[in-house]
PDB file of N, CA and C in Angstrom:
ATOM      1  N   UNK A   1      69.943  29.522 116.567  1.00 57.00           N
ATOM      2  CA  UNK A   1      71.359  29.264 116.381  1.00 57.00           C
ATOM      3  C   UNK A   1      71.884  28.408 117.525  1.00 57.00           C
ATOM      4  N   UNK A   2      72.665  27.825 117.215  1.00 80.00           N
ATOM      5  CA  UNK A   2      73.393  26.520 118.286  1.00 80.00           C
ATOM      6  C   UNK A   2      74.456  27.203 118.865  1.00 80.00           C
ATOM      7  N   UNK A   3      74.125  27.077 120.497  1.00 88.00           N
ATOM      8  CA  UNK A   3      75.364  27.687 121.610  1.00 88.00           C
ATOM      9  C   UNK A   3      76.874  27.551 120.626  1.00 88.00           C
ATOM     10  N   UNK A   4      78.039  28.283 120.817  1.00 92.00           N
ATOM     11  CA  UNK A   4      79.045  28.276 120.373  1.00 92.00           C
ATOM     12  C   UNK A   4      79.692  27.016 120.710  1.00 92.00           C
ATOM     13  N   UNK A   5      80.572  26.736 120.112  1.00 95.00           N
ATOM     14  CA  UNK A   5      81.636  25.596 120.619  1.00 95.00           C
ATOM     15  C   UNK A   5      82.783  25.828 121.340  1.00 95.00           C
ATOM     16  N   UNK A   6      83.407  25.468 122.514  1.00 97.00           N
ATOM     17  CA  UNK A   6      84.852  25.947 122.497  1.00 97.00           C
ATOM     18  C   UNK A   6      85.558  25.158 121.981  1.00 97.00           C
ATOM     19  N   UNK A   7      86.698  25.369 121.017  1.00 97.00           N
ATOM     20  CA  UNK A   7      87.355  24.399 120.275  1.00 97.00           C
ATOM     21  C   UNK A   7      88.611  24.586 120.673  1.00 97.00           C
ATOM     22  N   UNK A   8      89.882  23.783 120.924  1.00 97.00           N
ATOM     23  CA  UNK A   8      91.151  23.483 121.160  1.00 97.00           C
ATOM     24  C   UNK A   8      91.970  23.200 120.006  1.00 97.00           C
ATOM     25  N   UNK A   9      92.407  24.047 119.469  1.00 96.00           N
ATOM     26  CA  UNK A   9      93.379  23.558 118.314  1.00 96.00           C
ATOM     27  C   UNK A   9      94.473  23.657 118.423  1.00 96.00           C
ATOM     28  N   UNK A  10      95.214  22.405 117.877  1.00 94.00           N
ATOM     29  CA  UNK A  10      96.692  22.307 118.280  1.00 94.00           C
ATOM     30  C   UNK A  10      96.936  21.346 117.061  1.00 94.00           C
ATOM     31  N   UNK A  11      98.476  21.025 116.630  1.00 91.00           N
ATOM     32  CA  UNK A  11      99.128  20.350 115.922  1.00 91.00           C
ATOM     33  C   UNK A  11     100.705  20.336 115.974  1.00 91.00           C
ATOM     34  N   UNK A  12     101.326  19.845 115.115  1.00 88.00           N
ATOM     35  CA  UNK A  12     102.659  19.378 115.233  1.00 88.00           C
ATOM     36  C   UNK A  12     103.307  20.231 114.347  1.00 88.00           C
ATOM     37  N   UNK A  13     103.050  21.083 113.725  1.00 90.00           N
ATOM     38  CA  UNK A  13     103.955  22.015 112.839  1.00 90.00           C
ATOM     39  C   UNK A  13     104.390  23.768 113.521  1.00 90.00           C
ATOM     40  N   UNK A  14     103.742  23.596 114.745  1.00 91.00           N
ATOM     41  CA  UNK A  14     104.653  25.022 115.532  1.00 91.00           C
ATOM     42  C   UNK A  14     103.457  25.870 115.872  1.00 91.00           C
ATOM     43  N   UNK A  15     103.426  26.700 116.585  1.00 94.00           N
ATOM     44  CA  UNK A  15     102.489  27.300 116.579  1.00 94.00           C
ATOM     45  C   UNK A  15     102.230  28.511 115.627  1.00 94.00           C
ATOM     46  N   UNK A  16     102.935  29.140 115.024  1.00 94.00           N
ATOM     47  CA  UNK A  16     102.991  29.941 114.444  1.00 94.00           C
ATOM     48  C   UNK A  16     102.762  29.534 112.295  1.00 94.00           C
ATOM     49  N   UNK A  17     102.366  28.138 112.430  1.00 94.00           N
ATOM     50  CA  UNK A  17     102.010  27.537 111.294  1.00 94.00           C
ATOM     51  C   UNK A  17     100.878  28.341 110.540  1.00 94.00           C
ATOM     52  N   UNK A  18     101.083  28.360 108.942  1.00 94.00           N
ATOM     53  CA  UNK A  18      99.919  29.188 108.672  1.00 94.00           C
ATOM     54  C   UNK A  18      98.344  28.565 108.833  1.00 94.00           C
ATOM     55  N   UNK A  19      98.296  27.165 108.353  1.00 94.00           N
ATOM     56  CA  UNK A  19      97.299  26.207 108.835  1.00 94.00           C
ATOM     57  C   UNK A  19      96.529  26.195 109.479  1.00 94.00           C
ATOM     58  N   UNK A  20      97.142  26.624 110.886  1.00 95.00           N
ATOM     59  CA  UNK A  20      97.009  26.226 112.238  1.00 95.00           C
ATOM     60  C   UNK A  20      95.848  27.575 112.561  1.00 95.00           C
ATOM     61  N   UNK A  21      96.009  28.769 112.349  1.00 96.00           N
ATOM     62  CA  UNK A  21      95.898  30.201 111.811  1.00 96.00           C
ATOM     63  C   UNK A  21      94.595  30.566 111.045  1.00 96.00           C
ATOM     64  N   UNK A  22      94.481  29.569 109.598  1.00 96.00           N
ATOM     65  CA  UNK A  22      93.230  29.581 108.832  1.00 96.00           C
ATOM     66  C   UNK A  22      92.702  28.647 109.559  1.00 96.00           C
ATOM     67  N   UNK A  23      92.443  27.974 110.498  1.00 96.00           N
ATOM     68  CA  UNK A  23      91.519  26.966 110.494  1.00 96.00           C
ATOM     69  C   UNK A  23      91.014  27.514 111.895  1.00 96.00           C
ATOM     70  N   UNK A  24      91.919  28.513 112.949  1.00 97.00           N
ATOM     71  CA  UNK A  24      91.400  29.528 113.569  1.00 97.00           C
ATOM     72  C   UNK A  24      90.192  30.252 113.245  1.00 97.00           C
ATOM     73  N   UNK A  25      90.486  31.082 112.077  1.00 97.00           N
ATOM     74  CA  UNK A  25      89.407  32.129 111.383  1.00 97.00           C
ATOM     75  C   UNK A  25      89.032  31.653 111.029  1.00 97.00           C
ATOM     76  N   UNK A  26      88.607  30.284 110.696  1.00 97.00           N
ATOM     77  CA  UNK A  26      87.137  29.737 109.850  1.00 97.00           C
ATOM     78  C   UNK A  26      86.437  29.258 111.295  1.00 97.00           C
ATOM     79  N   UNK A  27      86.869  28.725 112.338  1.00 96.00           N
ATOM     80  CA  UNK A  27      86.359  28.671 113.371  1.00 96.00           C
ATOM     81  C   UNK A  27      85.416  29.483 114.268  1.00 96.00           C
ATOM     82  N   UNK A  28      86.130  30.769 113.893  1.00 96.00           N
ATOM     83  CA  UNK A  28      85.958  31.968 114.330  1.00 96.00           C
ATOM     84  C   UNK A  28      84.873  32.714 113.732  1.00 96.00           C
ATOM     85  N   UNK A  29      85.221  32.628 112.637  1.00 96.00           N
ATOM     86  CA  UNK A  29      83.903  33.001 111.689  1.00 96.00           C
ATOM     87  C   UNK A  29      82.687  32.306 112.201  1.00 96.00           C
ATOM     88  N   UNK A  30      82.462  30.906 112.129  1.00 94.00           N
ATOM     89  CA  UNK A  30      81.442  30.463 112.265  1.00 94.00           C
ATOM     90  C   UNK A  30      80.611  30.522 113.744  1.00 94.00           C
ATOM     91  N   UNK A  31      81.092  31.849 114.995  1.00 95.00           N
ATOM     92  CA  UNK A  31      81.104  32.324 116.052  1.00 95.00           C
ATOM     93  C   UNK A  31      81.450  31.316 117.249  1.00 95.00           C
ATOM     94  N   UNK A  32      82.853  29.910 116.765  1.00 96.00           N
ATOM     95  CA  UNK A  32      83.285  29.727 117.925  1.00 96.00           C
ATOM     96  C   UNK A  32      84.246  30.116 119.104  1.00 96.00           C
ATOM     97  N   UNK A  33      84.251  29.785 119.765  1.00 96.00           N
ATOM     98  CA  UNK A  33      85.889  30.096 120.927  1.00 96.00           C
ATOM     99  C   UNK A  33      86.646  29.219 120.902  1.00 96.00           C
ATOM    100  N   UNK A  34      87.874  29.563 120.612  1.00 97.00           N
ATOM    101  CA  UNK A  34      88.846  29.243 119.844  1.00 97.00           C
ATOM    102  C   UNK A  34      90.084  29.737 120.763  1.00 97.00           C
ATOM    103  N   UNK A  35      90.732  28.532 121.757  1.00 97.00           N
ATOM    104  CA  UNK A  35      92.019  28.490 122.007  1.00 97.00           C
ATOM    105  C   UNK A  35      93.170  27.941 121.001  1.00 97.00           C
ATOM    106  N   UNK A  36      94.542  28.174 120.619  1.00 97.00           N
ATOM    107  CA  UNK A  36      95.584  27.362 120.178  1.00 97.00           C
ATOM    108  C   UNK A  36      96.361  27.682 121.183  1.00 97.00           C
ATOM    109  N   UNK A  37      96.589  26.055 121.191  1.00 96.00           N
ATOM    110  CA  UNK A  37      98.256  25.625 122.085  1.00 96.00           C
ATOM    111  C   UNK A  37      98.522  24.506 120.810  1.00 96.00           C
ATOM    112  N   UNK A  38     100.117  24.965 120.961  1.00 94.00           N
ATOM    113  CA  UNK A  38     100.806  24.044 119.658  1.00 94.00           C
ATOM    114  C   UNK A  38     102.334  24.512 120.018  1.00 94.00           C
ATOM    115  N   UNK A  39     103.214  23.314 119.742  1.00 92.00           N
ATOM    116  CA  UNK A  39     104.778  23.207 119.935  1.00 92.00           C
ATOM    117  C   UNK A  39     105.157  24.630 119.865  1.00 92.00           C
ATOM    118  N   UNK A  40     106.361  25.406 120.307  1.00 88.00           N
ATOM    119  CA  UNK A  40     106.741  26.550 119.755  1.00 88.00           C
ATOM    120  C   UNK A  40     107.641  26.429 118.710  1.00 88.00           C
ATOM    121  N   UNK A  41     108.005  25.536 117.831  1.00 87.00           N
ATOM    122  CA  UNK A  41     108.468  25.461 116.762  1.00 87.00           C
ATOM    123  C   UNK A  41     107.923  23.987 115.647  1.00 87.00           C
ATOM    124  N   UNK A  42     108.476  23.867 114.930  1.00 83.00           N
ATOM    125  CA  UNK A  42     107.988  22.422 114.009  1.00 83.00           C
ATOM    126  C   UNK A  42     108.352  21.308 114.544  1.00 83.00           C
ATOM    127  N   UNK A  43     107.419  20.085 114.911  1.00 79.00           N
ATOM    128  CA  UNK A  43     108.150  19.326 115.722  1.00 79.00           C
ATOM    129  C   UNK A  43     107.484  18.146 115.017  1.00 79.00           C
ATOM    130  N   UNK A  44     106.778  17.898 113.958  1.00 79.00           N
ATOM    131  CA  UNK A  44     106.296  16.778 113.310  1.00 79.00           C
ATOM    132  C   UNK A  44     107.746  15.549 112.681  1.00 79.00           C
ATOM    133  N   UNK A  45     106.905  14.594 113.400  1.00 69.00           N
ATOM    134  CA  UNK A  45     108.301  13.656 113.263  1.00 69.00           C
ATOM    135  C   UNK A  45     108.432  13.263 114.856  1.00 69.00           C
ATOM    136  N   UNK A  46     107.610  13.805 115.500  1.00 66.00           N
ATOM    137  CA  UNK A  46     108.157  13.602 117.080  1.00 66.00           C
ATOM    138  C   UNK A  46     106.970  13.168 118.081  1.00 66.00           C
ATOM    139  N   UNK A  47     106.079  12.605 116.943  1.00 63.00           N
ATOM    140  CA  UNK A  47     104.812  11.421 117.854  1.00 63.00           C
ATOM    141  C   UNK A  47     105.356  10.855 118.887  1.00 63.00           C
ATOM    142  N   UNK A  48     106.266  10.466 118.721  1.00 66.00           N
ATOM    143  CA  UNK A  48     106.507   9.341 119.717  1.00 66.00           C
ATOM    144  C   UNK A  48     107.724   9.666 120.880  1.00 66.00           C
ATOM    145  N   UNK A  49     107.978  10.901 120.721  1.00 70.00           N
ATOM    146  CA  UNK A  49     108.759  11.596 122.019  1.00 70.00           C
ATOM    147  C   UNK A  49     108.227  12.066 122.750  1.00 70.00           C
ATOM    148  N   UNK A  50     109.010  12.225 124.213  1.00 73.00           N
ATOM    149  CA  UNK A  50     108.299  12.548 125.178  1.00 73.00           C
ATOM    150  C   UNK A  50     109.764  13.727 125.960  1.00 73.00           C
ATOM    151  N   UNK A  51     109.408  14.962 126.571  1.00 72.00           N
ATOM    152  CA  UNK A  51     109.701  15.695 127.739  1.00 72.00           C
ATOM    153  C   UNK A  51     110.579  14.716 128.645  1.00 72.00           C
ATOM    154  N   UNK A  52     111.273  14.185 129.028  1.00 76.00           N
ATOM    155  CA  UNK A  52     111.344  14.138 130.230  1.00 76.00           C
ATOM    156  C   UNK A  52     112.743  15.109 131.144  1.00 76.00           C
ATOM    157  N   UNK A  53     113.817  15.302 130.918  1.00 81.00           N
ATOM    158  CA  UNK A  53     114.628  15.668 131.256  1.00 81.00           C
ATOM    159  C   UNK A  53     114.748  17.554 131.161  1.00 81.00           C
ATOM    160  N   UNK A  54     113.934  18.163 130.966  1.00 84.00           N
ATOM    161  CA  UNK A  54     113.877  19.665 131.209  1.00 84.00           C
ATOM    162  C   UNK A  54     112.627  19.484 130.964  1.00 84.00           C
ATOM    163  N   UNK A  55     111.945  20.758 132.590  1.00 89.00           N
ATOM    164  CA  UNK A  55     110.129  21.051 132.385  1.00 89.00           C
ATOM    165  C   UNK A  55     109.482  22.035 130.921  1.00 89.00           C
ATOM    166  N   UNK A  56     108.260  21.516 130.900  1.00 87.00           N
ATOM    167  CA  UNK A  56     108.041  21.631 129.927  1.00 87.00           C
ATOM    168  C   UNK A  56     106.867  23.285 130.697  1.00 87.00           C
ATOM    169  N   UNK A  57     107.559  23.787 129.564  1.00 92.00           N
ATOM    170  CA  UNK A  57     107.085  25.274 129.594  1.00 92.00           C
ATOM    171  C   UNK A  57     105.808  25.404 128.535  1.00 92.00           C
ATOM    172  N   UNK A  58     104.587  26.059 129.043  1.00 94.00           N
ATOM    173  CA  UNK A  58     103.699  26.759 128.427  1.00 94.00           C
ATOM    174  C   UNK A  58     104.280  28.571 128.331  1.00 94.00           C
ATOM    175  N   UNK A  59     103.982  28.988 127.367  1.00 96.00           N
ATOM    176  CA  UNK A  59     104.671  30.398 126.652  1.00 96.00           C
ATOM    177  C   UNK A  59     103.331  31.396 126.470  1.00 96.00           C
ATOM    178  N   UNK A  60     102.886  32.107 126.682  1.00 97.00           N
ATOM    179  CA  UNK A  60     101.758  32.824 126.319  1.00 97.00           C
ATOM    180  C   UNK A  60     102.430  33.405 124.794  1.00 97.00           C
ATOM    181  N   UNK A  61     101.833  33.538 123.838  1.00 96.00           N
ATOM    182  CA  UNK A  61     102.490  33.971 122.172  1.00 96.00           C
ATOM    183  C   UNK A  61     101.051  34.826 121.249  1.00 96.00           C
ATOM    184  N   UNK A  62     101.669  35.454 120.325  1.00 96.00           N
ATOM    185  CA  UNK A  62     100.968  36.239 119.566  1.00 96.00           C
ATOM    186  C   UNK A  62     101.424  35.397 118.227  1.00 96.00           C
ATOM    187  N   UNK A  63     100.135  35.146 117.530  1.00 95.00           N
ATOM    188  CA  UNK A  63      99.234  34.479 116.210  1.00 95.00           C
ATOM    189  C   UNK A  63      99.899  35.744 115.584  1.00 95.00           C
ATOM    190  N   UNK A  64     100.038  35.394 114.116  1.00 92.00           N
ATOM    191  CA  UNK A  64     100.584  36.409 112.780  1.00 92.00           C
ATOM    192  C   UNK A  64      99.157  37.134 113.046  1.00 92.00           C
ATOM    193  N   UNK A  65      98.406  37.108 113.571  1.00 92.00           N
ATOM    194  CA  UNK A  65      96.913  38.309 113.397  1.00 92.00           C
ATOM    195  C   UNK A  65      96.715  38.973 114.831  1.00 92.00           C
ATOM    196  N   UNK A  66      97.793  39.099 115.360  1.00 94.00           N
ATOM    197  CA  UNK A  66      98.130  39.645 116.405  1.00 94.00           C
ATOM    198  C   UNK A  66      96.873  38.838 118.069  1.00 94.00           C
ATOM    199  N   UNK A  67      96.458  37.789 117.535  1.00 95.00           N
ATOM    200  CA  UNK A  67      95.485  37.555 118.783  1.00 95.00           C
ATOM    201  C   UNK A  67      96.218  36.180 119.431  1.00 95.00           C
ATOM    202  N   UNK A  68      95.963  35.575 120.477  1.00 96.00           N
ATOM    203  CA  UNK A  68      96.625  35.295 121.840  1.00 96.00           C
ATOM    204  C   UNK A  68      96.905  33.621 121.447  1.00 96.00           C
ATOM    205  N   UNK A  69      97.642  33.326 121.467  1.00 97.00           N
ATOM    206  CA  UNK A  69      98.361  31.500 121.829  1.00 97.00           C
ATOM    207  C   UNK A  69      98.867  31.270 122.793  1.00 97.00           C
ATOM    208  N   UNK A  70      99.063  29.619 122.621  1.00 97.00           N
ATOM    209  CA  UNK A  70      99.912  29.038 123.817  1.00 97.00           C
ATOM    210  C   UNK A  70     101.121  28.498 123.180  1.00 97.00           C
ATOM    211  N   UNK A  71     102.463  28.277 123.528  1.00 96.00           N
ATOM    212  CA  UNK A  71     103.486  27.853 122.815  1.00 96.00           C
ATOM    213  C   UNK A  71     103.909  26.698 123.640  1.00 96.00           C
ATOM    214  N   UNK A  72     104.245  25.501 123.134  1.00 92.00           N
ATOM    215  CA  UNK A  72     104.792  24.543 124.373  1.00 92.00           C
ATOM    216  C   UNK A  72     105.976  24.237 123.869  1.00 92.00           C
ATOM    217  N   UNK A  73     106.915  24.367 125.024  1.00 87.00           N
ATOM    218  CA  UNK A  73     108.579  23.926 124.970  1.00 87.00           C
ATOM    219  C   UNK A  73     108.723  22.505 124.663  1.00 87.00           C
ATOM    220  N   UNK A  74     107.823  21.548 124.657  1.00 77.00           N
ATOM    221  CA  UNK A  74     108.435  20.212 124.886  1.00 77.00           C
ATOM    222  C   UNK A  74     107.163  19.601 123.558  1.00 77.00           C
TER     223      UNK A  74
END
């Protein structure tokens, strides 16, 4: 069997997206390690913005399956 992967998943629809979630547990299933960091709300539409005028906060957050995220303010 091939060492695990650590995989980084993130996207533009919030962190709490269901998407974001299944593509966790299929990850997971297939025995990788599996961080998400993703916006703390829906922010698609906003490629091309940037933070600058208030710091941008990382949030420690709980996944609808009760296991561990990152939430970003900006």
């Amino acid at each position: 069997m091939a060492l695990p992967l650590r995989v980084l998943l993130s996207n533009d629809d919030g962190v709490q997206s269901p998407g974001l979630l299944a593509l966790k547990k299929a990850f997971e299933a297939e025995g990788h390690l599996v961080t998400v960091c993703a916006p703390d709300r829906q922010r698609s539409a906003s490629g091309h913005s940037i933070t600058l005028h208030k710091p941008l906060r990382m949030v420690k957050t709980q996944l609808l399956d009760g296991s561990e995220a990152w939430a970003a303010s900006g």
